[in-house]
PDB file of C-alpha atoms and ligand atoms in Angstrom:
ATOM      1  CA  MET A1332     109.479 115.650 142.155  1.00 57.00           C
ATOM      2  CA  PRO A1333     113.251 115.979 141.384  1.00 54.00           C
ATOM      3  CA  ALA A1334     114.779 114.499 138.403  1.00 54.00           C
ATOM      4  CA  PRO A1335     117.813 112.068 138.106  1.00 53.00           C
ATOM      5  CA  ASP A1336     121.019 113.939 136.993  1.00 56.00           C
ATOM      6  CA  GLY A1337     121.709 112.574 133.544  1.00 60.00           C
ATOM      7  CA  ILE A1338     124.383 112.956 131.121  1.00 63.00           C
ATOM      8  CA  GLY A1339     123.389 116.128 129.489  1.00 71.00           C
ATOM      9  CA  ASP A1340     123.495 117.313 125.902  1.00 76.00           C
ATOM     10  CA  SER A1341     127.135 117.661 125.794  1.00 81.00           C
ATOM     11  CA  GLY A1342     127.730 114.220 126.973  1.00 81.00           C
ATOM     12  CA  LEU A1343     125.437 112.958 124.325  1.00 87.00           C
ATOM     13  CA  VAL A1344     127.328 114.845 121.857  1.00 90.00           C
ATOM     14  CA  PHE A1345     130.671 113.309 122.998  1.00 90.00           C
ATOM     15  CA  PHE A1346     129.339 110.260 123.167  1.00 90.00           C
ATOM     16  CA  ILE A1347     128.104 110.251 119.423  1.00 93.00           C
ATOM     17  CA  ALA A1348     131.252 111.770 118.390  1.00 93.00           C
ATOM     18  CA  LEU A1349     133.230 109.315 120.046  1.00 93.00           C
ATOM     19  CA  ALA A1350     130.687 106.336 118.384  1.00 94.00           C
ATOM     20  CA  ALA A1351     131.096 107.927 115.348  1.00 94.00           C
ATOM     21  CA  VAL A1352     135.057 108.171 115.328  1.00 92.00           C
ATOM     22  CA  THR A1353     135.208 104.244 116.273  1.00 93.00           C
ATOM     23  CA  ALA A1354     132.951 103.283 113.509  1.00 93.00           C
ATOM     24  CA  ALA A1355     135.322 105.112 111.228  1.00 90.00           C
ATOM     25  CA  GLY A1356     138.240 103.283 112.503  1.00 87.00           C
ATOM     26  CA  TRP A1357     136.453 100.111 112.355  1.00 88.00           C
ATOM     27  CA  LEU A1358     135.453 100.476 108.645  1.00 88.00           C
ATOM     28  CA  THR A1359     138.937 101.465 107.712  1.00 82.00           C
ATOM     29  CA  ARG A1360     140.790  99.150 109.850  1.00 79.00           C
ATOM     30  CA  GLU A1361     142.085  96.972 106.711  1.00 69.00           C
ATOM     31  CA  ASP A1362     143.048 100.419 104.652  1.00 59.00           C
ATOM     32  CA  PRO A1363     146.582  99.796 103.827  1.00 54.00           C
ATOM     33  CA  ALA A1364     147.114 103.815 102.668  1.00 55.00           C
ATOM     34  CA  SER A1365     145.995 104.793 106.344  1.00 55.00           C
ATOM     35  CA  THR A1366     148.726 106.379 108.102  1.00 51.00           C
ATOM     36  CA  ARG A1367     147.396 105.264 111.394  1.00 52.00           C
ATOM     37  CA  LEU A1368     149.766 102.321 111.457  1.00 56.00           C
ATOM     38  CA  ASP A1369     153.082 104.764 111.776  1.00 66.00           C
ATOM     39  CA  TRP A1370     151.526 105.836 115.008  1.00 78.00           C
ATOM     40  CA  ASN A1371     150.553 102.530 116.752  1.00 84.00           C
ATOM     41  CA  TYR A1372     153.217 102.625 119.418  1.00 88.00           C
ATOM     42  CA  GLN A1373     152.239 106.298 120.264  1.00 91.00           C
ATOM     43  CA  LEU A1374     148.818 105.409 120.290  1.00 93.00           C
ATOM     44  CA  GLY A1375     149.414 102.530 122.844  1.00 94.00           C
ATOM     45  CA  VAL A1376     151.252 105.139 124.948  1.00 95.00           C
ATOM     46  CA  ILE A1377     148.581 107.776 124.654  1.00 96.00           C
ATOM     47  CA  GLY A1378     145.718 105.338 125.472  1.00 96.00           C
ATOM     48  CA  GLY A1379     147.562 103.978 128.479  1.00 96.00           C
ATOM     49  CA  VAL A1380     148.369 107.081 129.854  1.00 96.00           C
ATOM     50  CA  MET A1381     144.524 108.313 129.758  1.00 97.00           C
ATOM     51  CA  LEU A1382     143.852 104.785 131.578  1.00 96.00           C
ATOM     52  CA  LEU A1383     146.193 105.860 134.081  1.00 95.00           C
ATOM     53  CA  ALA A1384     144.702 109.139 134.280  1.00 96.00           C
ATOM     54  CA  LEU A1385     141.243 108.237 134.754  1.00 95.00           C
ATOM     55  CA  LEU A1386     142.458 106.583 138.431  1.00 94.00           C
ATOM     56  CA  ALA A1387     142.932 110.161 139.775  1.00 94.00           C
ATOM     57  CA  TYR A1388     138.820 109.849 140.389  1.00 94.00           C
ATOM     58  CA  PRO A1389     139.131 107.141 142.834  1.00 92.00           C
ATOM     59  CA  LEU A1390     142.278 108.859 144.200  1.00 92.00           C
ATOM     60  CA  ARG A1391     140.368 112.290 144.606  1.00 92.00           C
ATOM     61  CA  LYS A1392     137.516 110.250 146.112  1.00 88.00           C
ATOM     62  CA  ARG A1393     139.747 108.654 148.826  1.00 88.00           C
ATOM     63  CA  LEU A1394     142.421 111.286 149.523  1.00 87.00           C
ATOM     64  CA  ARG A1395     141.566 113.919 151.941  1.00 82.00           C
ATOM     65  CA  SER A1396     144.761 116.081 150.924  1.00 83.00           C
ATOM     66  CA  LEU A1397     142.982 116.499 147.375  1.00 80.00           C
ATOM     67  CA  ARG A1398     139.495 117.291 148.664  1.00 83.00           C
ATOM     68  CA  HIS A1399     139.893 121.181 147.765  1.00 84.00           C
ATOM     69  CA  LEU A1400     140.674 120.071 144.183  1.00 88.00           C
ATOM     70  CA  GLY A1401     137.478 120.822 142.318  1.00 82.00           C
ATOM     71  CA  SER A1402     134.036 119.190 142.646  1.00 85.00           C
ATOM     72  CA  MET A1403     133.504 115.186 142.618  1.00 86.00           C
ATOM     73  CA  LYS A1404     131.054 115.727 139.758  1.00 86.00           C
ATOM     74  CA  SER A1405     133.756 117.318 137.454  1.00 89.00           C
ATOM     75  CA  TRP A1406     136.208 114.483 138.332  1.00 92.00           C
ATOM     76  CA  LEU A1407     133.869 111.790 137.552  1.00 93.00           C
ATOM     77  CA  ARG A1408     132.923 113.644 134.216  1.00 92.00           C
ATOM     78  CA  GLY A1409     136.843 113.674 133.554  1.00 94.00           C
ATOM     79  CA  HIS A1410     136.870 110.261 134.804  1.00 96.00           C
ATOM     80  CA  ALA A1411     134.222 109.072 132.131  1.00 95.00           C
ATOM     81  CA  ILE A1412     135.542 111.048 129.383  1.00 95.00           C
ATOM     82  CA  LEU A1413     139.015 109.320 129.990  1.00 97.00           C
ATOM     83  CA  GLY A1414     137.009 105.881 130.337  1.00 96.00           C
ATOM     84  CA  LEU A1415     135.552 106.237 126.987  1.00 96.00           C
ATOM     85  CA  ALA A1416     138.095 108.207 124.935  1.00 96.00           C
ATOM     86  CA  GLY A1417     141.322 106.290 126.293  1.00 97.00           C
ATOM     87  CA  PRO A1418     139.806 102.670 125.152  1.00 97.00           C
ATOM     88  CA  THR A1419     139.054 104.371 121.671  1.00 96.00           C
ATOM     89  CA  VAL A1420     142.384 105.385 121.320  1.00 96.00           C
ATOM     90  CA  ILE A1421     143.687 101.974 122.356  1.00 96.00           C
ATOM     91  CA  LEU A1422     141.233 100.520 119.727  1.00 95.00           C
ATOM     92  CA  PHE A1423     143.259 102.526 117.284  1.00 93.00           C
ATOM     93  CA  HIS A1424     146.544 101.449 118.587  1.00 92.00           C
ATOM     94  CA  ALA A1425     145.193  97.785 118.030  1.00 91.00           C
ATOM     95  CA  ASP A1426     143.971  98.914 114.654  1.00 86.00           C
ATOM     96  CA  PHE A1427     140.659  96.960 115.614  1.00 90.00           C
ATOM     97  CA  GLN A1428     142.545  93.719 115.081  1.00 85.00           C
ATOM     98  CA  LEU A1429     143.334  90.799 117.376  1.00 86.00           C
ATOM     99  CA  GLY A1430     146.818  90.155 118.082  1.00 84.00           C
ATOM    100  CA  ALA A1431     148.907  87.949 120.535  1.00 86.00           C
ATOM    101  CA  VAL A1432     147.116  86.323 123.125  1.00 89.00           C
ATOM    102  CA  ASN A1433     148.556  88.692 125.827  1.00 87.00           C
ATOM    103  CA  SER A1434     147.388  91.525 123.805  1.00 90.00           C
ATOM    104  CA  ASN A1435     143.694  90.291 123.266  1.00 92.00           C
ATOM    105  CA  VAL A1436     143.295  89.432 127.107  1.00 92.00           C
ATOM    106  CA  ALA A1437     144.302  92.808 127.905  1.00 93.00           C
ATOM    107  CA  LEU A1438     141.982  94.333 125.146  1.00 95.00           C
ATOM    108  CA  PHE A1439     138.995  92.370 126.096  1.00 94.00           C
ATOM    109  CA  SER A1440     139.859  93.375 129.981  1.00 94.00           C
ATOM    110  CA  MET A1441     139.874  96.976 129.158  1.00 96.00           C
ATOM    111  CA  LEU A1442     136.640  96.801 127.016  1.00 96.00           C
ATOM    112  CA  LEU A1443     134.963  94.932 130.052  1.00 96.00           C
ATOM    113  CA  VAL A1444     135.870  97.691 132.518  1.00 96.00           C
ATOM    114  CA  MET A1445     134.681 100.145 129.900  1.00 96.00           C
ATOM    115  CA  ALA A1446     131.304  98.371 129.478  1.00 96.00           C
ATOM    116  CA  SER A1447     131.173  98.020 133.322  1.00 96.00           C
ATOM    117  CA  GLY A1448     131.943 101.942 133.701  1.00 96.00           C
ATOM    118  CA  LEU A1449     128.758 102.555 131.433  1.00 95.00           C
ATOM    119  CA  VAL A1450     126.784 100.321 133.785  1.00 96.00           C
ATOM    120  CA  GLY A1451     128.095 102.374 136.769  1.00 95.00           C
ATOM    121  CA  ARG A1452     127.269 105.540 135.162  1.00 94.00           C
ATOM    122  CA  TYR A1453     123.858 104.466 134.570  1.00 93.00           C
ATOM    123  CA  LEU A1454     123.312 103.177 137.997  1.00 94.00           C
ATOM    124  CA  TYR A1455     125.344 106.550 139.714  1.00 92.00           C
ATOM    125  CA  GLN A1456     122.826 108.848 137.878  1.00 90.00           C
ATOM    126  CA  LYS A1457     119.659 106.704 139.431  1.00 89.00           C
ATOM    127  CA  ILE A1458     120.888 107.745 142.719  1.00 89.00           C
ATOM    128  CA  HIS A1459     122.050 111.025 142.164  1.00 86.00           C
ATOM    129  CA  TYR A1460     118.976 113.676 142.115  1.00 74.00           C
ATOM    130  CA  LYS A1461     118.974 117.286 142.011  1.00 73.00           C
ATOM    131  CA  ALA A1462     116.577 119.807 143.099  1.00 71.00           C
ATOM    132  CA  HIS A1463     117.424 123.452 142.921  1.00 71.00           C
ATOM    133  CA  GLY A1464     120.785 122.759 142.193  1.00 71.00           C
ATOM    134  CA  THR A1465     121.577 120.884 145.215  1.00 79.00           C
ATOM    135  CA  GLU A1466     121.874 116.934 145.532  1.00 80.00           C
ATOM    136  CA  ILE A1467     119.263 115.304 147.715  1.00 84.00           C
ATOM    137  CA  THR A1468     119.497 112.379 149.579  1.00 89.00           C
ATOM    138  CA  LEU A1469     117.401 109.105 150.490  1.00 90.00           C
ATOM    139  CA  GLN A1470     116.413 111.156 153.654  1.00 92.00           C
ATOM    140  CA  ASP A1471     114.939 113.853 151.558  1.00 91.00           C
ATOM    141  CA  LEU A1472     112.849 111.304 149.346  1.00 93.00           C
ATOM    142  CA  LYS A1473     111.626 109.696 152.500  1.00 94.00           C
ATOM    143  CA  ASP A1474     110.565 112.830 154.009  1.00 94.00           C
ATOM    144  CA  TYR A1475     108.600 113.833 150.831  1.00 93.00           C
ATOM    145  CA  LEU A1476     106.916 110.406 150.907  1.00 95.00           C
ATOM    146  CA  GLY A1477     106.069 111.076 154.614  1.00 95.00           C
ATOM    147  CA  THR A1478     104.649 114.524 153.723  1.00 96.00           C
ATOM    148  CA  SER A1479     102.433 113.019 150.544  1.00 96.00           C
ATOM    149  CA  LYS A1480     101.349 110.010 152.827  1.00 95.00           C
ATOM    150  CA  HIS A1481     100.289 112.789 155.546  1.00 95.00           C
ATOM    151  CA  ASP A1482      98.525 114.950 152.865  1.00 94.00           C
ATOM    152  CA  VAL A1483      96.435 111.820 151.569  1.00 94.00           C
ATOM    153  CA  ALA A1484      95.623 110.589 155.381  1.00 92.00           C
ATOM    154  CA  GLN A1485      94.410 114.279 156.223  1.00 91.00           C
ATOM    155  CA  ALA A1486      92.513 114.941 153.158  1.00 89.00           C
ATOM    156  CA  PRO A1487      89.022 115.389 154.119  1.00 86.00           C
ATOM    157  CA  PHE A1488      86.211 112.972 152.676  1.00 85.00           C
ATOM    158  CA  MET A1489      89.128 110.483 151.854  1.00 89.00           C
ATOM    159  CA  SER A1490      87.931 107.084 151.076  1.00 91.00           C
ATOM    160  CA  ALA A1491      88.985 104.667 153.829  1.00 91.00           C
ATOM    161  CA  GLU A1492      89.389 101.717 151.072  1.00 93.00           C
ATOM    162  CA  ALA A1493      91.475 103.941 148.906  1.00 95.00           C
ATOM    163  CA  LEU A1494      93.770 105.031 151.911  1.00 95.00           C
ATOM    164  CA  VAL A1495      94.155 100.943 152.992  1.00 95.00           C
ATOM    165  CA  ALA A1496      94.747 100.348 149.030  1.00 95.00           C
ATOM    166  CA  LEU A1497      97.671 102.923 149.200  1.00 96.00           C
ATOM    167  CA  GLN A1498      99.336 101.581 152.333  1.00 94.00           C
ATOM    168  CA  ARG A1499      99.033  98.187 151.029  1.00 94.00           C
ATOM    169  CA  PHE A1500     101.138  99.282 148.039  1.00 95.00           C
ATOM    170  CA  GLU A1501     103.606 101.144 150.018  1.00 94.00           C
ATOM    171  CA  GLN A1502     104.153  98.132 152.400  1.00 91.00           C
ATOM    172  CA  ALA A1503     104.635  95.718 149.198  1.00 90.00           C
ATOM    173  CA  GLU A1504     106.883  98.164 147.396  1.00 90.00           C
ATOM    174  CA  LEU A1505     109.081  99.234 150.382  1.00 87.00           C
ATOM    175  CA  PRO A1506     110.717  96.014 151.764  1.00 70.00           C
ATOM    176  CA  GLN A1507     112.996  95.981 154.766  1.00 69.00           C
ATOM    177  CA  PRO A1508     116.416  96.516 153.789  1.00 65.00           C
ATOM    178  CA  ALA A1509     117.707  92.823 153.940  1.00 62.00           C
ATOM    179  CA  ALA A1510     114.860  92.004 151.555  1.00 61.00           C
ATOM    180  CA  GLN A1511     115.849  94.486 148.679  1.00 61.00           C
ATOM    181  CA  GLY A1512     118.429  92.472 147.248  1.00 62.00           C
ATOM    182  CA  ALA A1513     116.005  89.817 146.512  1.00 63.00           C
ATOM    183  CA  ARG A1514     113.394  92.015 144.995  1.00 68.00           C
ATOM    184  CA  ALA A1515     116.007  93.795 142.737  1.00 70.00           C
ATOM    185  CA  TRP A1516     114.473  92.567 139.740  1.00 75.00           C
ATOM    186  CA  LYS A1517     111.424  93.535 140.642  1.00 79.00           C
ATOM    187  CA  ILE A1518     112.374  97.490 139.637  1.00 83.00           C
ATOM    188  CA  LEU A1519     111.670  96.504 136.133  1.00 86.00           C
ATOM    189  CA  THR A1520     107.742  96.102 136.763  1.00 89.00           C
ATOM    190  CA  LEU A1521     107.506  98.724 139.575  1.00 91.00           C
ATOM    191  CA  GLY A1522     106.166 101.292 137.229  1.00 93.00           C
ATOM    192  CA  PHE A1523     103.483  98.972 135.830  1.00 94.00           C
ATOM    193  CA  ARG A1524     102.342  97.933 139.163  1.00 94.00           C
ATOM    194  CA  LYS A1525     102.075 101.555 140.217  1.00 95.00           C
ATOM    195  CA  ARG A1526     100.072 102.532 137.079  1.00 96.00           C
ATOM    196  CA  LEU A1527      97.848  99.345 138.021  1.00 96.00           C
ATOM    197  CA  THR A1528      97.504 100.411 141.545  1.00 96.00           C
ATOM    198  CA  GLN A1529      96.533 104.033 140.310  1.00 96.00           C
ATOM    199  CA  ARG A1530      93.834 102.969 138.133  1.00 96.00           C
ATOM    200  CA  ALA A1531      92.304 100.817 141.019  1.00 96.00           C
ATOM    201  CA  ILE A1532      92.724 103.719 143.134  1.00 96.00           C
ATOM    202  CA  ASP A1533      90.874 106.075 140.855  1.00 95.00           C
ATOM    203  CA  LYS A1534      88.106 103.496 141.148  1.00 95.00           C
ATOM    204  CA  LEU A1535      87.617 103.288 144.362  1.00 94.00           C
ATOM    205  CA  LEU A1536      87.898 107.167 144.871  1.00 94.00           C
ATOM    206  CA  TRP A1537      85.219 107.694 142.129  1.00 92.00           C
ATOM    207  CA  GLN A1538      82.931 104.743 143.999  1.00 91.00           C
ATOM    208  CA  ASP A1539      83.292 106.736 147.073  1.00 89.00           C
ATOM    209  CA  ARG A1540      82.346 110.003 145.528  1.00 86.00           C
ATOM    210  CA  VAL A1541      79.201 108.419 144.139  1.00 85.00           C
ATOM    211  CA  ALA A1542      78.134 106.645 147.111  1.00 85.00           C
ATOM    212  CA  HIS A1543      78.669 109.501 149.499  1.00 81.00           C
ATOM    213  CA  CYS A1544      77.645 112.661 147.128  1.00 77.00           C
ATOM    214  CA  GLU A1545      74.303 113.181 148.856  1.00 74.00           C
ATOM    215  CA  SER A1546      75.331 112.651 152.262  1.00 78.00           C
ATOM    216  CA  ASP A1547      78.255 114.999 151.816  1.00 74.00           C
ATOM    217  CA  GLY A1548      75.768 117.516 150.386  1.00 77.00           C
ATOM    218  CA  PHE A1549      77.892 117.836 146.782  1.00 76.00           C
ATOM    219  CA  GLY A1550      76.749 118.235 143.562  1.00 80.00           C
ATOM    220  CA  ARG A1551      78.342 116.516 140.411  1.00 80.00           C
ATOM    221  CA  ILE A1552      80.689 119.204 139.647  1.00 86.00           C
ATOM    222  CA  GLN A1553      81.955 119.565 143.107  1.00 85.00           C
ATOM    223  CA  ALA A1554      82.074 115.814 143.520  1.00 84.00           C
ATOM    224  CA  GLU A1555      84.348 115.848 140.267  1.00 88.00           C
ATOM    225  CA  ALA A1556      86.485 118.687 141.436  1.00 90.00           C
ATOM    226  CA  LEU A1557      87.147 116.813 144.683  1.00 89.00           C
ATOM    227  CA  TRP A1558      87.541 113.419 142.864  1.00 91.00           C
ATOM    228  CA  ASN A1559      90.588 115.019 141.111  1.00 93.00           C
ATOM    229  CA  TYR A1560      92.140 116.457 144.211  1.00 94.00           C
ATOM    230  CA  GLU A1561      92.198 113.232 145.737  1.00 94.00           C
ATOM    231  CA  ARG A1562      93.660 111.684 142.733  1.00 95.00           C
ATOM    232  CA  VAL A1563      96.418 114.053 142.743  1.00 96.00           C
ATOM    233  CA  LEU A1564      97.197 113.287 146.233  1.00 96.00           C
ATOM    234  CA  SER A1565      96.948 109.356 145.773  1.00 96.00           C
ATOM    235  CA  ARG A1566      99.284 110.058 142.835  1.00 96.00           C
ATOM    236  CA  ASN A1567     101.903 112.140 144.638  1.00 96.00           C
ATOM    237  CA  TYR A1568     101.685 109.219 147.290  1.00 97.00           C
ATOM    238  CA  LEU A1569     102.431 106.339 144.621  1.00 97.00           C
ATOM    239  CA  GLU A1570     105.009 108.415 142.980  1.00 96.00           C
ATOM    240  CA  ALA A1571     106.614 108.868 145.933  1.00 96.00           C
ATOM    241  CA  VAL A1572     106.725 105.141 147.113  1.00 96.00           C
ATOM    242  CA  ARG A1573     107.752 104.245 143.706  1.00 94.00           C
ATOM    243  CA  VAL A1574     110.774 106.901 143.658  1.00 93.00           C
ATOM    244  CA  VAL A1575     111.992 105.601 147.396  1.00 93.00           C
ATOM    245  CA  ALA A1576     111.602 101.973 146.292  1.00 92.00           C
ATOM    246  CA  GLU A1577     113.477 102.763 143.405  1.00 90.00           C
ATOM    247  CA  TYR A1578     116.310 104.308 144.676  1.00 91.00           C
ATOM    248  CA  GLN A1579     116.768 102.045 147.823  1.00 89.00           C
ATOM    249  CA  ILE A1580     117.032  99.121 145.236  1.00 89.00           C
ATOM    250  CA  TYR A1581     119.613 100.918 142.876  1.00 90.00           C
ATOM    251  CA  LEU A1582     121.561 101.848 146.065  1.00 89.00           C
ATOM    252  CA  ARG A1583     122.205  98.143 146.659  1.00 89.00           C
ATOM    253  CA  ILE A1584     122.689  97.289 143.189  1.00 91.00           C
ATOM    254  CA  PHE A1585     125.347 100.319 143.050  1.00 93.00           C
ATOM    255  CA  ALA A1586     127.162  98.931 146.256  1.00 92.00           C
ATOM    256  CA  LEU A1587     127.214  95.394 144.375  1.00 92.00           C
ATOM    257  CA  TRP A1588     128.452  96.816 141.045  1.00 94.00           C
ATOM    258  CA  HIS A1589     131.481  98.541 143.176  1.00 93.00           C
ATOM    259  CA  VAL A1590     132.366  94.909 144.528  1.00 94.00           C
ATOM    260  CA  ILE A1591     132.310  93.524 141.006  1.00 93.00           C
ATOM    261  CA  HIS A1592     133.984  96.446 139.105  1.00 93.00           C
ATOM    262  CA  ILE A1593     137.375  96.394 141.331  1.00 92.00           C
ATOM    263  CA  PRO A1594     138.416  93.012 140.735  1.00 92.00           C
ATOM    264  CA  LEU A1595     137.748  93.757 136.831  1.00 93.00           C
ATOM    265  CA  MET A1596     139.975  96.763 137.460  1.00 92.00           C
ATOM    266  CA  VAL A1597     142.873  94.915 139.089  1.00 94.00           C
ATOM    267  CA  MET A1598     142.315  92.205 136.181  1.00 93.00           C
ATOM    268  CA  LEU A1599     142.723  95.062 133.605  1.00 94.00           C
ATOM    269  CA  VAL A1600     145.880  96.583 135.296  1.00 94.00           C
ATOM    270  CA  ILE A1601     147.778  92.778 135.419  1.00 95.00           C
ATOM    271  CA  THR A1602     146.812  92.198 131.785  1.00 93.00           C
ATOM    272  CA  ALA A1603     148.022  95.502 130.757  1.00 94.00           C
ATOM    273  CA  VAL A1604     151.511  95.146 132.760  1.00 94.00           C
ATOM    274  CA  VAL A1605     151.892  91.686 131.123  1.00 93.00           C
ATOM    275  CA  HIS A1606     151.147  93.197 127.693  1.00 92.00           C
ATOM    276  CA  VAL A1607     153.644  96.029 127.988  1.00 92.00           C
ATOM    277  CA  VAL A1608     156.537  93.902 129.316  1.00 91.00           C
ATOM    278  CA  ALA A1609     155.597  91.053 126.535  1.00 88.00           C
ATOM    279  CA  VAL A1610     155.989  93.532 124.011  1.00 83.00           C
ATOM    280  CA  HIS A1611     159.392  95.018 125.046  1.00 84.00           C
ATOM    281  CA  LEU A1612     160.567  91.555 125.700  1.00 78.00           C
ATOM    282  CA  TYR A1613     159.767  89.800 122.354  1.00 70.00           C
TER     283      TYR A1613
HETATM  284  C1  LIG B2685     138.676 101.287 130.997  1.00 54.09           C
HETATM  285  C2  LIG B2685     138.036 102.134 131.535  1.00 54.09           C
HETATM  286  C3  LIG B2685     137.683 102.580 132.950  1.00 54.09           C
HETATM  287  C4  LIG B2685     138.359 102.101 134.233  1.00 54.09           C
HETATM  288  C5  LIG B2685     139.736 101.440 134.051  1.00 54.09           C
HETATM  289  C6  LIG B2685     137.518 102.643 135.382  1.00 54.09           C
HETATM  290  C7  LIG B2685     137.967 102.535 136.594  1.00 54.09           C
HETATM  291  C8  LIG B2685     137.267 102.724 137.608  1.00 54.09           C
HETATM  292  C9  LIG B2685     137.656 102.861 138.965  1.00 54.09           C
HETATM  293  C10 LIG B2685     139.088 102.199 139.368  1.00 54.09           C
HETATM  294  C11 LIG B2685     136.459 103.319 139.770  1.00 54.09           C
HETATM  295  C12 LIG B2685     136.565 103.212 141.287  1.00 54.09           C
HETATM  296  C13 LIG B2685     135.955 102.635 142.039  1.00 54.09           C
HETATM  297  C14 LIG B2685     135.748 102.661 143.445  1.00 54.09           C
HETATM  298  O1  LIG B2685     135.935 104.147 143.855  1.00 54.09           O
HETATM  299  O2  LIG B2685     135.290 101.972 144.361  1.00 54.09           O
HETATM  300  C15 LIG B2685     135.806 103.753 138.839  1.00 54.09           C
HETATM  301  C16 LIG B2685     134.193 104.082 139.519  1.00 54.09           C
HETATM  302  C17 LIG B2685     133.509 104.620 138.337  1.00 54.09           C
HETATM  303  N1  LIG B2685     133.769 104.675 137.015  1.00 54.09           N
HETATM  304 FE1  LIG B2685     135.163 104.110 135.852  1.00 54.09          FE
HETATM  305  N2  LIG B2685     136.339 103.117 134.779  1.00 54.09           N
HETATM  306  C18 LIG B2685     136.497 103.143 133.662  1.00 54.09           C
HETATM  307  C19 LIG B2685     135.598 103.563 132.554  1.00 54.09           C
HETATM  308  C20 LIG B2685     134.461 104.319 133.021  1.00 54.09           C
HETATM  309  C21 LIG B2685     133.433 104.718 132.236  1.00 54.09           C
HETATM  310  C22 LIG B2685     133.482 104.520 130.664  1.00 54.09           C
HETATM  311  C23 LIG B2685     132.328 105.462 132.762  1.00 54.09           C
HETATM  312  C24 LIG B2685     131.277 106.068 132.413  1.00 54.09           C
HETATM  313  C25 LIG B2685     131.017 106.395 131.147  1.00 54.09           C
HETATM  314  C26 LIG B2685     132.918 105.106 134.254  1.00 54.09           C
HETATM  315  C27 LIG B2685     132.141 105.527 135.353  1.00 54.09           C
HETATM  316  C28 LIG B2685     132.355 105.280 136.426  1.00 54.09           C
HETATM  317  C29 LIG B2685     131.586 105.427 137.705  1.00 54.09           C
HETATM  318  C30 LIG B2685     129.937 105.959 137.510  1.00 54.09           C
HETATM  319  C31 LIG B2685     132.254 105.165 138.924  1.00 54.09           C
HETATM  320  C32 LIG B2685     131.467 105.010 140.373  1.00 54.09           C
HETATM  321  C33 LIG B2685     131.889 106.395 140.886  1.00 54.09           C
HETATM  322  C34 LIG B2685     131.518 106.656 142.480  1.00 54.09           C
HETATM  323  O3  LIG B2685     131.041 105.612 142.974  1.00 54.09           O
HETATM  324  O4  LIG B2685     131.827 107.470 143.102  1.00 54.09           O
HETATM  325  N3  LIG B2685     134.140 104.376 134.306  1.00 54.09           N
HETATM  326  N4  LIG B2685     135.812 103.370 137.505  1.00 54.09           N
END
């Protein structure tokens, strides 16, 4: 089974380093000996430019003329780095303190968009799978499900009851697209339901093996070997159903996330412009 595309070791190191720098900034925020205050204005400009620069990613995504400029993955990585480092610089610019109302609104809008970005990154990695270096699609996962289902159905001596239970699990967990939104929360317990079904199927398979040992002409060792083989096939099927169900639901949540993220982003732009104008006017 392919694995989701995670943030990687370097991403984790970057994240931890940034968290450490932020914590250090927070702990020394009232230190009068700090030279940081001398750089406040410049830090605001640098952080602002970083936030503007991260908008290159949606541009790269949408503009055909930029298509030849690097992979989307690298651009998104750059976007995430700027999306975390930019707000960190702005926090230093604000010296980790609240100020005038317009500054506070801009600051919280930025933190909200950054937090939303982190959620988006989590959802993104749930629907970007890689197998042998190539990204795989929902259709690839559905094909894998079809193969696992076929393997189970074609297995000789497979218990009819276990087959029915497996198909019931698929019907229950793979709803029609219209019903997917309403079932989104069920994703939290999908793994648990899969394990319960797995246990029930193991039992059904074993009961079937014991009941048909003699008529199928198997000794105990052969029956156990066959049981293990059938368990592997049924586990593959259940896992394929889980992966497809999870992918479909995350796809819908991610689409919803886009709808929320863009207005937050617009709010950030407006509040940042108001802040910059207010700072220069008063
Ligand atoms: C203040 C900081 C941030 C701003 C202003 C910002 C802004 C944006 C914008 C405008 C988009 C494009 C939405 C679209 O194409 O429909 C986007 C997408 C995205 N951002 Fe951010 N973002 C920020 C921080 C972050 C952070 C910190 C991360 C991850 C660690 C992140 C991850 C993403 C992801 C995964 C997407 C969706 C990519 C896709 O659908 O192709 N963002 N962001």
